Tab-separated table of C-alpha atoms and ligand atoms in Angstrom:
chain	number	residue	atom	x	y	z
R	1	MET	CA	-60.612	117.824	-25.379
R	2	THR	CA	-62.527	119.280	-28.078
R	3	ILE	CA	-63.054	117.847	-31.353
R	4	HIS	CA	-63.535	119.734	-34.254
R	5	VAL	CA	-65.855	118.450	-37.010
R	6	VAL	CA	-65.339	121.082	-40.362
R	7	GLY	CA	-68.156	120.644	-42.569
R	8	ALA	CA	-71.741	119.989	-41.706
R	9	GLY	CA	-72.579	117.902	-44.616
R	10	VAL	CA	-73.928	114.052	-43.639
R	11	ALA	CA	-70.146	112.911	-43.541
R	12	GLY	CA	-69.735	115.921	-40.840
R	13	LEU	CA	-72.798	115.509	-39.471
R	14	ALA	CA	-72.720	111.678	-38.643
R	15	ALA	CA	-69.160	111.860	-37.380
R	16	ALA	CA	-70.118	114.726	-35.289
R	17	LEU	CA	-73.109	112.690	-33.890
R	18	ALA	CA	-71.038	109.402	-33.253
R	19	LEU	CA	-68.186	111.312	-31.062
R	20	ALA	CA	-70.908	113.216	-28.900
R	21	GLY	CA	-72.346	109.763	-28.139
R	22	GLN	CA	-68.820	108.921	-27.007
R	23	GLY	CA	-69.169	112.128	-24.784
R	24	HIS	CA	-66.763	113.744	-26.663
R	25	ALA	CA	-66.661	118.032	-26.815
R	26	VAL	CA	-67.735	118.687	-30.491
R	27	VAL	CA	-68.057	121.807	-32.352
R	28	LEU	CA	-69.234	121.438	-35.889
R	29	HIS	CA	-68.022	124.243	-37.907
R	30	GLU	CA	-69.771	124.981	-41.814
R	31	SER	CA	-69.466	127.446	-44.126
R	32	THR	CA	-72.487	128.139	-45.617
R	33	THR	CA	-75.976	128.906	-43.514
R	34	GLN	CA	-76.823	125.550	-43.424
R	35	ALA	CA	-76.112	122.022	-42.730
R	36	GLY	CA	-76.450	119.013	-45.208
R	37	GLY	CA	-73.954	120.093	-47.945
R	38	ARG	CA	-74.799	117.978	-51.371
R	39	CYS	CA	-77.888	116.583	-49.768
R	40	ARG	CA	-79.809	119.573	-48.570
R	41	ALA	CA	-82.956	121.750	-48.474
R	42	LEU	CA	-82.825	124.732	-50.372
R	43	PRO	CA	-84.241	128.310	-48.735
R	44	ASP	CA	-87.604	128.160	-50.310
R	45	GLY	CA	-88.096	124.219	-48.768
R	46	THR	CA	-87.240	122.482	-52.138
R	47	ASP	CA	-84.729	119.697	-52.048
R	48	ASN	CA	-81.701	119.800	-53.945
R	49	GLY	CA	-82.181	117.036	-55.545
R	50	THR	CA	-84.133	113.785	-55.068
R	51	HIS	CA	-82.408	111.692	-52.387
R	52	ALA	CA	-83.457	108.277	-52.566
R	53	LEU	CA	-81.659	105.130	-50.123
R	54	ILE	CA	-81.724	101.265	-50.286
R	55	GLY	CA	-82.498	98.554	-47.574
R	56	ALA	CA	-78.623	98.136	-48.055
R	57	ASN	CA	-77.669	101.490	-46.886
R	58	LYS	CA	-77.484	100.021	-43.884
R	59	ALA	CA	-75.373	102.935	-42.080
R	60	ALA	CA	-77.327	105.627	-43.818
R	61	LEU	CA	-80.635	103.856	-42.716
R	62	GLY	CA	-79.114	103.572	-39.091
R	63	PHE	CA	-77.966	107.196	-39.101
R	64	LEU	CA	-81.970	108.356	-39.396
R	65	GLU	CA	-82.824	105.654	-36.859
R	66	ARG	CA	-80.648	107.948	-34.434
R	67	ILE	CA	-81.425	111.004	-35.247
R	68	GLY	CA	-85.191	109.478	-34.859
R	69	ALA	CA	-86.042	110.079	-38.819
R	70	ARG	CA	-86.524	106.791	-39.735
R	71	ALA	CA	-90.316	106.504	-39.972
R	72	SER	CA	-89.822	109.445	-41.617
R	73	TRP	CA	-88.320	107.601	-45.243
R	74	VAL	CA	-91.557	105.875	-46.856
R	75	GLU	CA	-91.452	103.039	-49.162
R	76	PRO	CA	-93.424	104.699	-52.141
R	77	GLU	CA	-93.355	101.461	-54.079
R	78	PRO	CA	-93.521	98.363	-52.305
R	79	GLY	CA	-95.248	96.251	-55.223
R	80	GLY	CA	-92.576	97.037	-57.895
R	81	LEU	CA	-91.244	99.982	-59.518
R	82	PRO	CA	-93.529	101.688	-62.136
R	83	VAL	CA	-91.491	102.264	-65.075
R	84	LEU	CA	-92.877	103.843	-68.676
R	85	ASP	CA	-90.490	102.858	-71.417
R	86	MET	CA	-90.469	106.066	-73.941
R	87	ARG	CA	-88.972	103.558	-76.970
R	88	ASP	CA	-92.855	101.922	-77.020
R	89	GLY	CA	-94.936	103.054	-74.544
R	90	ARG	CA	-94.858	99.827	-72.453
R	91	ALA	CA	-96.013	100.744	-69.115
R	92	PHE	CA	-94.844	97.755	-66.248
R	93	ARG	CA	-93.491	97.142	-62.860
R	94	LEU	CA	-89.767	96.009	-62.236
R	95	ALA	CA	-88.721	94.425	-59.573
R	96	LEU	CA	-85.527	95.580	-58.437
R	97	SER	CA	-84.212	92.353	-56.450
R	98	PRO	CA	-83.251	88.988	-58.456
R	99	PHE	CA	-85.473	87.344	-55.881
R	100	GLY	CA	-88.774	89.582	-57.072
R	101	TRP	CA	-87.909	88.280	-60.566
R	102	ARG	CA	-89.355	84.813	-60.493
R	103	ASP	CA	-92.854	86.653	-60.612
R	104	PRO	CA	-92.348	86.724	-64.789
R	105	ALA	CA	-94.613	90.266	-64.426
R	106	LEU	CA	-91.877	91.636	-62.574
R	107	ARG	CA	-88.938	90.837	-64.751
R	108	PRO	CA	-86.493	93.107	-66.737
R	109	ALA	CA	-86.761	92.881	-70.521
R	110	GLY	CA	-83.571	90.703	-71.877
R	111	LEU	CA	-82.955	89.149	-68.759
R	112	SER	CA	-81.865	85.557	-69.511
R	113	THR	CA	-79.054	82.688	-67.884
R	114	ALA	CA	-76.207	84.316	-69.768
R	115	ALA	CA	-77.153	87.835	-68.553
R	116	LEU	CA	-77.520	87.002	-65.105
R	117	LEU	CA	-74.089	84.913	-65.137
R	118	ALA	CA	-72.466	88.514	-66.552
R	119	LEU	CA	-73.903	90.303	-63.859
R	120	ALA	CA	-72.815	88.056	-61.179
R	121	ARG	CA	-69.053	88.270	-62.997
R	122	LEU	CA	-69.406	91.990	-62.699
R	123	ALA	CA	-69.166	91.385	-58.254
R	124	LEU	CA	-66.196	89.148	-59.163
R	125	PRO	CA	-62.933	90.673	-58.350
R	126	LEU	CA	-61.599	90.574	-61.660
R	127	PRO	CA	-59.272	93.642	-63.578
R	128	ASP	CA	-61.854	96.551	-63.638
R	129	ARG	CA	-63.450	97.710	-67.373
R	130	ALA	CA	-66.444	99.289	-68.454
R	131	VAL	CA	-69.940	98.081	-67.010
R	132	GLY	CA	-70.837	99.232	-70.805
R	133	ALA	CA	-68.251	97.251	-72.834
R	134	ALA	CA	-68.639	94.581	-70.028
R	135	MET	CA	-72.447	94.205	-70.765
R	136	ALA	CA	-72.692	94.667	-74.400
R	137	ALA	CA	-73.286	91.285	-75.352
R	138	HIS	CA	-76.774	91.760	-73.847
R	139	PRO	CA	-77.981	94.838	-74.692
R	140	GLU	CA	-81.918	94.878	-73.757
R	141	PHE	CA	-81.247	93.484	-70.331
R	142	LEU	CA	-78.415	96.960	-69.880
R	143	ARG	CA	-80.647	99.314	-71.626
R	144	GLY	CA	-83.634	98.056	-69.249
R	145	PHE	CA	-81.976	97.626	-66.114
R	146	LEU	CA	-78.296	97.717	-65.596
R	147	ASP	CA	-77.961	101.337	-67.507
R	148	PRO	CA	-80.382	103.276	-64.952
R	149	LEU	CA	-78.914	101.072	-62.065
R	150	VAL	CA	-75.522	102.268	-62.796
R	151	VAL	CA	-76.260	105.722	-63.650
R	152	ALA	CA	-78.173	105.856	-60.290
R	153	ALA	CA	-75.837	104.345	-57.932
R	154	LEU	CA	-72.920	105.707	-59.797
R	155	ASN	CA	-74.000	108.883	-61.471
R	156	THR	CA	-72.115	107.701	-64.245
R	157	PRO	CA	-73.045	106.668	-67.779
R	158	VAL	CA	-72.603	102.925	-68.306
R	159	ALA	CA	-70.234	103.671	-71.257
R	160	GLU	CA	-67.279	105.434	-69.146
R	161	ALA	CA	-68.734	103.795	-65.305
R	162	SER	CA	-66.254	101.363	-63.233
R	163	ALA	CA	-67.613	97.502	-62.847
R	164	HIS	CA	-65.342	97.518	-59.829
R	165	ARG	CA	-67.858	100.568	-58.073
R	166	LEU	CA	-70.953	98.493	-59.221
R	167	GLY	CA	-69.893	95.312	-58.328
R	168	ALA	CA	-69.701	96.778	-54.490
R	169	VAL	CA	-73.062	97.918	-55.122
R	170	LEU	CA	-74.454	94.126	-56.381
R	171	ARG	CA	-72.974	92.451	-53.878
R	172	ARG	CA	-74.642	94.458	-51.234
R	173	LEU	CA	-78.100	93.513	-52.672
R	174	GLY	CA	-78.316	89.953	-51.297
R	175	GLY	CA	-79.717	90.570	-48.249
R	176	PRO	CA	-83.350	90.190	-47.674
R	177	GLY	CA	-85.447	94.065	-47.941
R	178	ALA	CA	-81.763	95.325	-49.341
R	179	THR	CA	-83.367	96.544	-52.658
R	180	ARG	CA	-86.260	98.115	-51.024
R	181	LEU	CA	-86.316	101.527	-52.186
R	182	PHE	CA	-86.922	104.863	-49.439
R	183	VAL	CA	-87.866	108.275	-50.125
R	184	ALA	CA	-87.989	111.086	-47.640
R	185	ARG	CA	-91.763	111.767	-47.168
R	186	GLN	CA	-91.623	115.687	-46.747
R	187	GLY	CA	-88.147	116.645	-47.698
R	188	LEU	CA	-84.289	116.413	-47.099
R	189	GLY	CA	-84.766	119.511	-44.465
R	190	PRO	CA	-87.806	118.309	-41.989
R	191	ASP	CA	-86.592	114.404	-42.903
R	192	LEU	CA	-83.048	114.423	-42.711
R	193	VAL	CA	-81.032	117.845	-42.125
R	194	ALA	CA	-83.226	119.334	-38.815
R	195	PRO	CA	-83.571	116.591	-36.997
R	196	ALA	CA	-79.887	115.848	-37.188
R	197	LEU	CA	-79.207	119.096	-36.080
R	198	ALA	CA	-81.333	118.537	-32.971
R	199	ALA	CA	-79.802	115.334	-32.031
R	200	LEU	CA	-76.577	117.272	-32.322
R	201	GLU	CA	-77.973	120.123	-30.016
R	202	ARG	CA	-79.327	117.521	-27.990
R	203	GLY	CA	-75.875	115.685	-27.545
R	204	GLY	CA	-74.174	118.936	-26.536
R	205	VAL	CA	-72.818	119.854	-30.090
R	206	ALA	CA	-72.000	123.278	-30.608
R	207	LEU	CA	-72.731	124.422	-34.380
R	208	ARG	CA	-71.164	127.519	-35.756
R	209	PHE	CA	-72.828	128.519	-39.620
R	210	GLY	CA	-71.314	130.784	-41.863
R	211	VAL	CA	-67.318	130.158	-40.954
R	212	ARG	CA	-65.512	128.617	-43.744
R	213	LEU	CA	-62.143	127.337	-42.631
R	214	ARG	CA	-59.713	128.962	-45.192
R	215	ARG	CA	-56.587	127.430	-43.609
R	216	LEU	CA	-54.889	124.117	-41.315
R	217	VAL	CA	-52.332	125.520	-39.939
R	218	LEU	CA	-49.785	122.439	-39.927
R	219	ALA	CA	-46.458	122.211	-37.508
R	220	SER	CA	-44.707	118.974	-36.698
R	221	GLY	CA	-47.258	116.646	-38.471
R	222	ARG	CA	-50.281	117.564	-36.854
R	223	VAL	CA	-52.529	120.504	-37.005
R	224	ALA	CA	-51.887	123.125	-34.716
R	225	ALA	CA	-54.996	125.439	-35.596
R	226	LEU	CA	-57.584	126.139	-37.294
R	227	ASP	CA	-57.854	129.301	-39.832
R	228	PHE	CA	-61.100	130.811	-40.359
R	229	GLY	CA	-60.236	133.973	-41.275
R	230	GLY	CA	-59.639	136.465	-38.526
R	231	ASP	CA	-61.366	133.751	-36.107
R	232	ALA	CA	-58.516	131.459	-35.435
R	233	ILE	CA	-59.082	128.051	-33.487
R	234	THR	CA	-55.641	126.837	-31.505
R	235	LEU	CA	-56.054	122.774	-30.972
R	236	ARG	CA	-54.647	121.833	-27.741
R	237	PRO	CA	-52.997	118.697	-27.251
R	238	GLY	CA	-55.994	116.236	-27.075
R	239	ASP	CA	-57.508	118.364	-29.243
R	240	ALA	CA	-58.059	116.918	-33.040
R	241	ALA	CA	-60.250	117.817	-36.010
R	242	VAL	CA	-62.539	115.724	-38.615
R	243	LEU	CA	-62.187	117.385	-42.105
R	244	ALA	CA	-65.556	116.566	-43.922
R	245	THR	CA	-65.538	118.598	-46.868
R	246	PRO	CA	-65.981	118.049	-50.484
R	247	PRO	CA	-62.644	116.870	-52.179
R	248	TRP	CA	-62.064	119.650	-54.287
R	249	GLU	CA	-61.564	121.905	-50.860
R	250	SER	CA	-60.085	118.923	-48.927
R	251	GLN	CA	-57.637	119.177	-51.592
R	252	ARG	CA	-57.148	122.733	-51.484
R	253	LEU	CA	-56.505	122.682	-47.544
R	254	LEU	CA	-54.279	120.096	-47.913
R	255	PRO	CA	-52.542	119.956	-51.399
R	256	HIS	CA	-50.794	116.379	-51.459
R	257	LEU	CA	-54.316	114.779	-51.048
R	258	PRO	CA	-55.443	112.034	-53.545
R	259	VAL	CA	-58.638	113.048	-55.102
R	260	PRO	CA	-60.789	112.181	-57.896
R	261	ASP	CA	-60.214	113.038	-61.425
R	262	GLY	CA	-63.614	114.428	-62.145
R	263	TYR	CA	-67.500	114.761	-61.658
R	264	ALA	CA	-70.427	114.617	-62.827
R	265	PRO	CA	-73.181	116.663	-62.672
R	266	ILE	CA	-76.891	115.927	-61.418
R	267	VAL	CA	-79.850	118.192	-62.938
R	268	ASN	CA	-83.599	118.041	-60.715
R	269	LEU	CA	-86.352	119.406	-61.919
R	270	HIS	CA	-89.033	120.502	-59.321
R	271	PHE	CA	-92.468	121.180	-60.705
R	272	ASP	CA	-95.257	123.128	-58.203
R	273	HIS	CA	-97.885	120.778	-59.195
R	274	ALA	CA	-100.130	119.973	-55.935
R	275	SER	CA	-100.913	115.851	-56.207
R	276	PRO	CA	-103.572	114.439	-53.604
R	277	GLY	CA	-102.244	110.921	-53.583
R	278	PRO	CA	-99.683	109.352	-51.775
R	279	VAL	CA	-95.774	109.699	-52.071
R	280	ARG	CA	-94.984	107.774	-55.363
R	281	PHE	CA	-92.113	107.173	-57.176
R	282	LEU	CA	-91.456	106.223	-61.174
R	283	GLY	CA	-88.681	104.947	-63.476
R	284	LEU	CA	-88.341	106.243	-67.138
R	285	LEU	CA	-86.420	104.226	-69.914
R	286	GLU	CA	-85.423	106.381	-73.025
R	287	ALA	CA	-86.570	109.497	-71.879
R	288	LEU	CA	-85.149	112.853	-70.028
R	289	CYS	CA	-86.370	111.881	-66.533
R	290	GLN	CA	-84.573	109.248	-65.594
R	291	TRP	CA	-86.952	109.132	-61.739
R	292	VAL	CA	-90.102	110.952	-60.880
R	293	LEU	CA	-91.060	111.584	-57.460
R	294	VAL	CA	-94.400	112.868	-56.620
R	295	ARG	CA	-95.352	113.622	-53.129
R	296	PRO	CA	-98.549	116.062	-52.141
R	297	ALA	CA	-96.572	119.704	-52.459
R	298	GLY	CA	-94.481	119.013	-55.641
R	299	VAL	CA	-93.424	116.801	-58.517
R	300	SER	CA	-89.138	116.277	-58.607
R	301	VAL	CA	-87.545	114.858	-61.879
R	302	THR	CA	-83.859	113.779	-62.059
R	303	VAL	CA	-81.386	113.429	-64.947
R	304	SER	CA	-77.990	111.608	-63.281
R	305	ALA	CA	-75.067	111.741	-65.137
R	306	GLY	CA	-76.888	114.478	-66.789
R	307	ASP	CA	-73.814	116.186	-68.708
R	308	ASP	CA	-76.279	117.590	-71.421
R	309	ALA	CA	-78.657	118.451	-69.400
R	310	ALA	CA	-77.025	120.895	-67.652
R	311	ARG	CA	-75.865	122.736	-70.722
R	312	GLU	CA	-79.728	122.832	-71.912
R	313	ASP	CA	-81.932	126.031	-71.017
R	314	GLN	CA	-84.339	125.688	-68.028
R	315	ALA	CA	-87.528	126.464	-70.125
R	316	THR	CA	-86.637	123.222	-72.605
R	317	LEU	CA	-85.853	121.204	-69.913
R	318	ALA	CA	-89.244	122.170	-68.552
R	319	ALA	CA	-91.427	121.238	-71.448
R	320	ARG	CA	-89.684	118.372	-72.229
R	321	ALA	CA	-89.451	116.836	-68.396
R	322	TRP	CA	-92.998	117.564	-67.951
R	323	ALA	CA	-94.695	116.310	-71.577
R	324	GLU	CA	-92.653	112.550	-70.317
R	325	LEU	CA	-93.904	112.554	-67.105
R	326	ARG	CA	-96.930	113.706	-67.500
R	327	ARG	CA	-97.548	110.676	-69.943
R	328	ALA	CA	-95.996	108.059	-67.159
R	329	ALA	CA	-98.386	109.577	-64.466
R	330	LEU	CA	-101.066	108.966	-67.155
R	331	ALA	CA	-100.248	105.745	-67.666
R	332	PHE	CA	-100.083	104.643	-64.476
R	333	GLY	CA	-103.086	106.329	-63.439
R	334	LEU	CA	-101.978	108.413	-60.286
R	335	ALA	CA	-104.575	110.472	-58.580
R	336	GLY	CA	-105.204	114.279	-59.463
R	337	ASP	CA	-105.120	116.363	-62.693
R	338	TRP	CA	-102.207	116.138	-64.823
R	339	PRO	CA	-102.926	119.181	-67.395
R	340	GLU	CA	-100.572	119.765	-70.856
R	341	ALA	CA	-99.689	123.236	-69.490
R	342	VAL	CA	-96.478	122.913	-68.352
R	343	PRO	CA	-96.713	124.603	-64.197
R	344	PRO	CA	-94.016	126.785	-62.314
R	345	CYS	CA	-90.693	124.609	-62.611
R	346	ARG	CA	-87.408	125.222	-60.419
R	347	VAL	CA	-84.678	123.639	-62.142
R	348	VAL	CA	-81.510	123.205	-60.115
R	349	LYS	CA	-78.129	121.984	-61.562
R	350	GLU	CA	-75.410	120.632	-59.242
R	351	ARG	CA	-72.802	120.543	-61.429
R	352	ARG	CA	-70.256	118.353	-58.791
R	353	ALA	CA	-73.086	116.528	-57.197
R	354	THR	CA	-70.397	113.313	-57.075
R	355	PRO	CA	-67.071	111.933	-58.847
R	356	ARG	CA	-67.447	110.670	-62.121
R	357	HIS	CA	-66.753	106.366	-61.127
R	358	THR	CA	-64.480	105.255	-63.927
R	359	PRO	CA	-62.116	102.247	-64.223
R	360	GLY	CA	-59.029	102.583	-62.438
R	361	PRO	CA	-57.660	102.788	-59.346
R	362	PRO	CA	-59.502	104.698	-56.820
R	363	PRO	CA	-57.985	107.896	-54.876
R	364	ARG	CA	-56.984	106.395	-51.525
R	365	PRO	CA	-56.681	109.118	-48.853
R	366	PRO	CA	-55.746	108.077	-45.888
R	367	LEU	CA	-58.116	108.152	-42.788
R	368	LEU	CA	-55.318	110.496	-40.944
R	369	PRO	CA	-53.324	112.840	-43.088
R	370	MET	CA	-52.052	114.346	-39.849
R	371	ALA	CA	-52.043	113.041	-36.592
R	372	ASN	CA	-54.286	114.782	-35.127
R	373	LEU	CA	-56.934	115.183	-38.143
R	374	ALA	CA	-59.261	112.554	-39.851
R	375	LEU	CA	-60.612	112.947	-43.397
R	376	ALA	CA	-64.069	112.094	-44.079
R	377	GLY	CA	-66.464	112.728	-47.424
R	378	ASP	CA	-68.581	110.398	-49.441
R	379	TRP	CA	-65.569	110.639	-52.135
R	380	THR	CA	-63.364	108.773	-49.724
R	381	ASP	CA	-64.586	105.108	-49.506
R	382	PRO	CA	-62.410	103.949	-52.275
R	383	VAL	CA	-65.010	100.973	-52.852
R	384	LEU	CA	-68.552	102.221	-52.513
R	385	PRO	CA	-69.945	105.208	-54.737
R	386	ALA	CA	-70.090	108.326	-53.000
R	387	THR	CA	-73.307	108.418	-51.941
R	388	ILE	CA	-75.292	109.144	-48.455
R	389	GLU	CA	-73.929	105.684	-47.505
R	390	ALA	CA	-70.633	106.191	-48.238
R	391	ALA	CA	-70.774	109.516	-46.503
R	392	VAL	CA	-72.316	108.426	-43.222
R	393	LEU	CA	-69.278	105.506	-43.012
R	394	SER	CA	-66.763	107.934	-43.542
R	395	GLY	CA	-68.377	110.031	-41.169
R	396	GLU	CA	-68.327	107.605	-38.322
R	397	ALA	CA	-64.710	106.004	-39.121
R	398	ALA	CA	-63.346	109.328	-39.232
R	399	ALA	CA	-65.096	109.878	-35.910
R	400	ARG	CA	-63.271	106.863	-34.674
R	401	GLY	CA	-59.955	108.275	-35.777
R	402	ALA	CA	-60.452	111.228	-34.345
R	403	ALA	CA	-61.347	109.841	-31.011
R	404	LYS	CA	-58.033	107.914	-31.089
R	405	THR	CA	-55.560	110.347	-31.540
R	406	ALA	CA	-57.319	112.705	-29.060
R	407	ALA	CA	-57.156	109.725	-26.567
R	408	GLY	CA	-53.449	108.790	-27.439
R	409	ALA	CA	-52.599	112.485	-27.290
R	410	ALA	CA	-54.205	112.791	-23.835
R	411	ARG	CA	-52.345	109.295	-22.411
R	412	PRO	CA	-49.358	110.076	-19.972
E	501	FAD	C1	-78.501	116.107	-56.925
E	501	FAD	C2	-78.059	114.991	-56.041
E	501	FAD	C3	-78.916	113.851	-56.119
E	501	FAD	C4	-78.031	113.006	-54.819
E	501	FAD	N1	-78.851	111.884	-54.834
E	501	FAD	C5	-78.696	110.413	-54.012
E	501	FAD	C6	-79.242	109.869	-53.738
E	501	FAD	O1	-80.120	109.391	-54.377
E	501	FAD	N2	-78.590	108.624	-53.282
E	501	FAD	C7	-77.705	108.868	-52.411
E	501	FAD	O2	-77.261	107.751	-51.824
E	501	FAD	N3	-76.443	109.988	-52.458
E	501	FAD	C8	-77.255	110.973	-53.510
E	501	FAD	N4	-76.315	112.071	-53.996
E	501	FAD	C9	-75.106	112.044	-53.470
E	501	FAD	C10	-75.174	112.367	-51.559
E	501	FAD	O3	-75.884	113.857	-51.587
E	501	FAD	C11	-73.704	112.683	-51.283
E	501	FAD	O4	-73.057	111.436	-51.251
E	501	FAD	C12	-73.615	112.965	-49.937
E	501	FAD	O5	-74.586	114.228	-49.540
E	501	FAD	C13	-72.507	113.777	-49.592
E	501	FAD	O6	-72.382	113.977	-48.337
E	501	FAD	P1	-70.631	114.805	-47.700
E	501	FAD	O7	-70.867	115.311	-46.346
E	501	FAD	O8	-69.706	113.615	-47.979
E	501	FAD	O9	-70.053	115.760	-48.428
E	501	FAD	P2	-70.917	117.597	-48.456
E	501	FAD	O10	-72.250	117.179	-48.688
E	501	FAD	O11	-70.532	117.961	-49.825
E	501	FAD	O12	-70.497	118.618	-47.468
E	501	FAD	C14	-69.186	119.089	-47.193
E	501	FAD	C15	-70.023	120.109	-46.653
E	501	FAD	O13	-69.126	120.955	-46.016
E	501	FAD	C16	-68.886	122.254	-46.172
E	501	FAD	N5	-67.456	123.162	-46.109
E	501	FAD	C17	-66.780	123.449	-47.586
E	501	FAD	N6	-66.020	123.843	-47.501
E	501	FAD	C18	-65.987	124.518	-46.362
E	501	FAD	C19	-64.735	124.876	-45.464
E	501	FAD	N7	-63.386	125.574	-45.728
E	501	FAD	N8	-65.428	125.165	-43.933
E	501	FAD	C20	-66.707	124.537	-43.569
E	501	FAD	N9	-67.361	123.696	-44.148
E	501	FAD	C21	-67.179	123.724	-45.644
E	501	FAD	C22	-69.541	122.287	-47.577
E	501	FAD	O14	-70.931	123.280	-47.456
E	501	FAD	C23	-70.636	121.495	-46.965
E	501	FAD	O15	-71.688	121.628	-46.247
E	501	FAD	C24	-76.661	113.184	-54.587
E	501	FAD	C25	-76.017	114.717	-54.954
E	501	FAD	C26	-76.981	115.502	-55.358
E	501	FAD	C27	-76.393	116.560	-55.493
C-alpha cells in the first residue's frame, strides 16, 4: 500500500512526514525542482519572503521540532518589538501580548478599555464584518496595533479583512508564550526545507521532483490513477493520495472544488547588506516597509497585502524601502554601517501569496473529495488564516484521512 502526496509545500511535507511516521510507504511528487512552495529558498539561497511564526503556532513549531529544526528559529526581539512610527519619528518598543501592556512603555498607542472591549468582541462569534469598520471608533489603536497585526496575519487590508479570521488568531493569543515571535536564523532553505527533506529521507519517503500532476483519473468515486503526463501511476486498492497543491491548481484538477475568490500579494525586498549584529526584527508604521528582518547575510523587507507595491517598479521600491529601513536601523542603533546609497536589491513579488480573507462564509472543501483522496493546503482551513500553521494542520489532517481510507480498503 502506497500513499502518494502531491505538492511539496509545507502542507505536503507535513502530510508526508506524518504518514511516514505511521509506517506507510510514501511517495512525494513535486512539480518544481525544489520543495517549500510558497515558503521556499530561491536558487541563490534568498528566502522568497520573510516568514515569521509566533508561539501560538503550536503545529508549526511541533513540525519544526520533528524535523530537528526548532532550535534554528530564534526569537529576535524578546524585550518587545522595536517600532518606528514614520508619522512623527517616534521610536519605541511594543509588547505583542496584552499581558505585556501592564508596562506603560510597551503599550500600543490608543489603548483604552473601550478599544480592548471592541477587540475582545472580535473574538466572539458575532456576524462577520470588516475589521476596519468594527474598530472605526478606535482609530489610533487600529493604526498603531491592529492594522499591522491584521496585515501580517491575514495578508488583507483592515478595510476588507474578516473579523472572524482575526478572531481565530486573537483567541489563540492568550496562552503563555503565545505572542513570542520567531524567525529562521539563516533562512527557509537551511532552517526548514532542507531539514524537512532530510527527515523524510530518513523516514523512507521517495521524493520525486519536476513531476507535475496533469490529471486525476477518476473512476467510481475514487482516484484510479495519477497522470503525470507520460508517467501515470495506477492506484491499487488500498493506495491513497493527498492533494497538497495551491487552491487554483487543486480546482483545475477537481473543478467542483470550492476555493477562495481572490488572492493578495506579498512583496519582499532583499538587500545585499551585511550586518555584523544578531538577528533583528523591526516594525514600521505609516511606511512602505512593514517589517524589516536583519540577518548577518542581508536585510529583508516585507510588504504584505502589497497590491500597490506589486505594481510599482523595482528601483523605486528599493529606494523608498532603503531610506525607511535605514532610518529605523539608525533610530534603534543597529550594529554596522547604514549608508545612504541603496545596496543591490532583489525584489520578489508573490502575486498569489495567500487568499484574501474577507468577511463572509469561507470555502469549505471536503477533507476527502474522493474515497481515496485527501485534500491539504493552507487554504483548506475555514477558521485560521492561510499560514504555515494552517498548512501543517491541514497536512496532518489529510494524512489521517488518507491513512484511514487506505486502512479501510485493506480490510477484508
Ligand atoms: C512572501 C510570503 C510570506 C509569507 N509569510 C508568512 C509568515 O510570515 N508566516 C506564515 O505562517 N505564513 C506566511 N506565508 C504563508 C505561507 O507561506 C503559506 O501559508 C504556506 O507556505 C502554504 O503552504 P502549502 O503547502 O499549503 O501551499 P504551497 O506552498 O503553495 O505548496 C504547494 C506545492 O504544490 C506544488 N504543485 C502545484 N501544482 C502541482 C502539481 N500539479 N503537481 C505537483 N506539484 C504541484 C507547488 O509547486 C508547491 O510546491 C507567506 C507566504 C508568502 C508567499
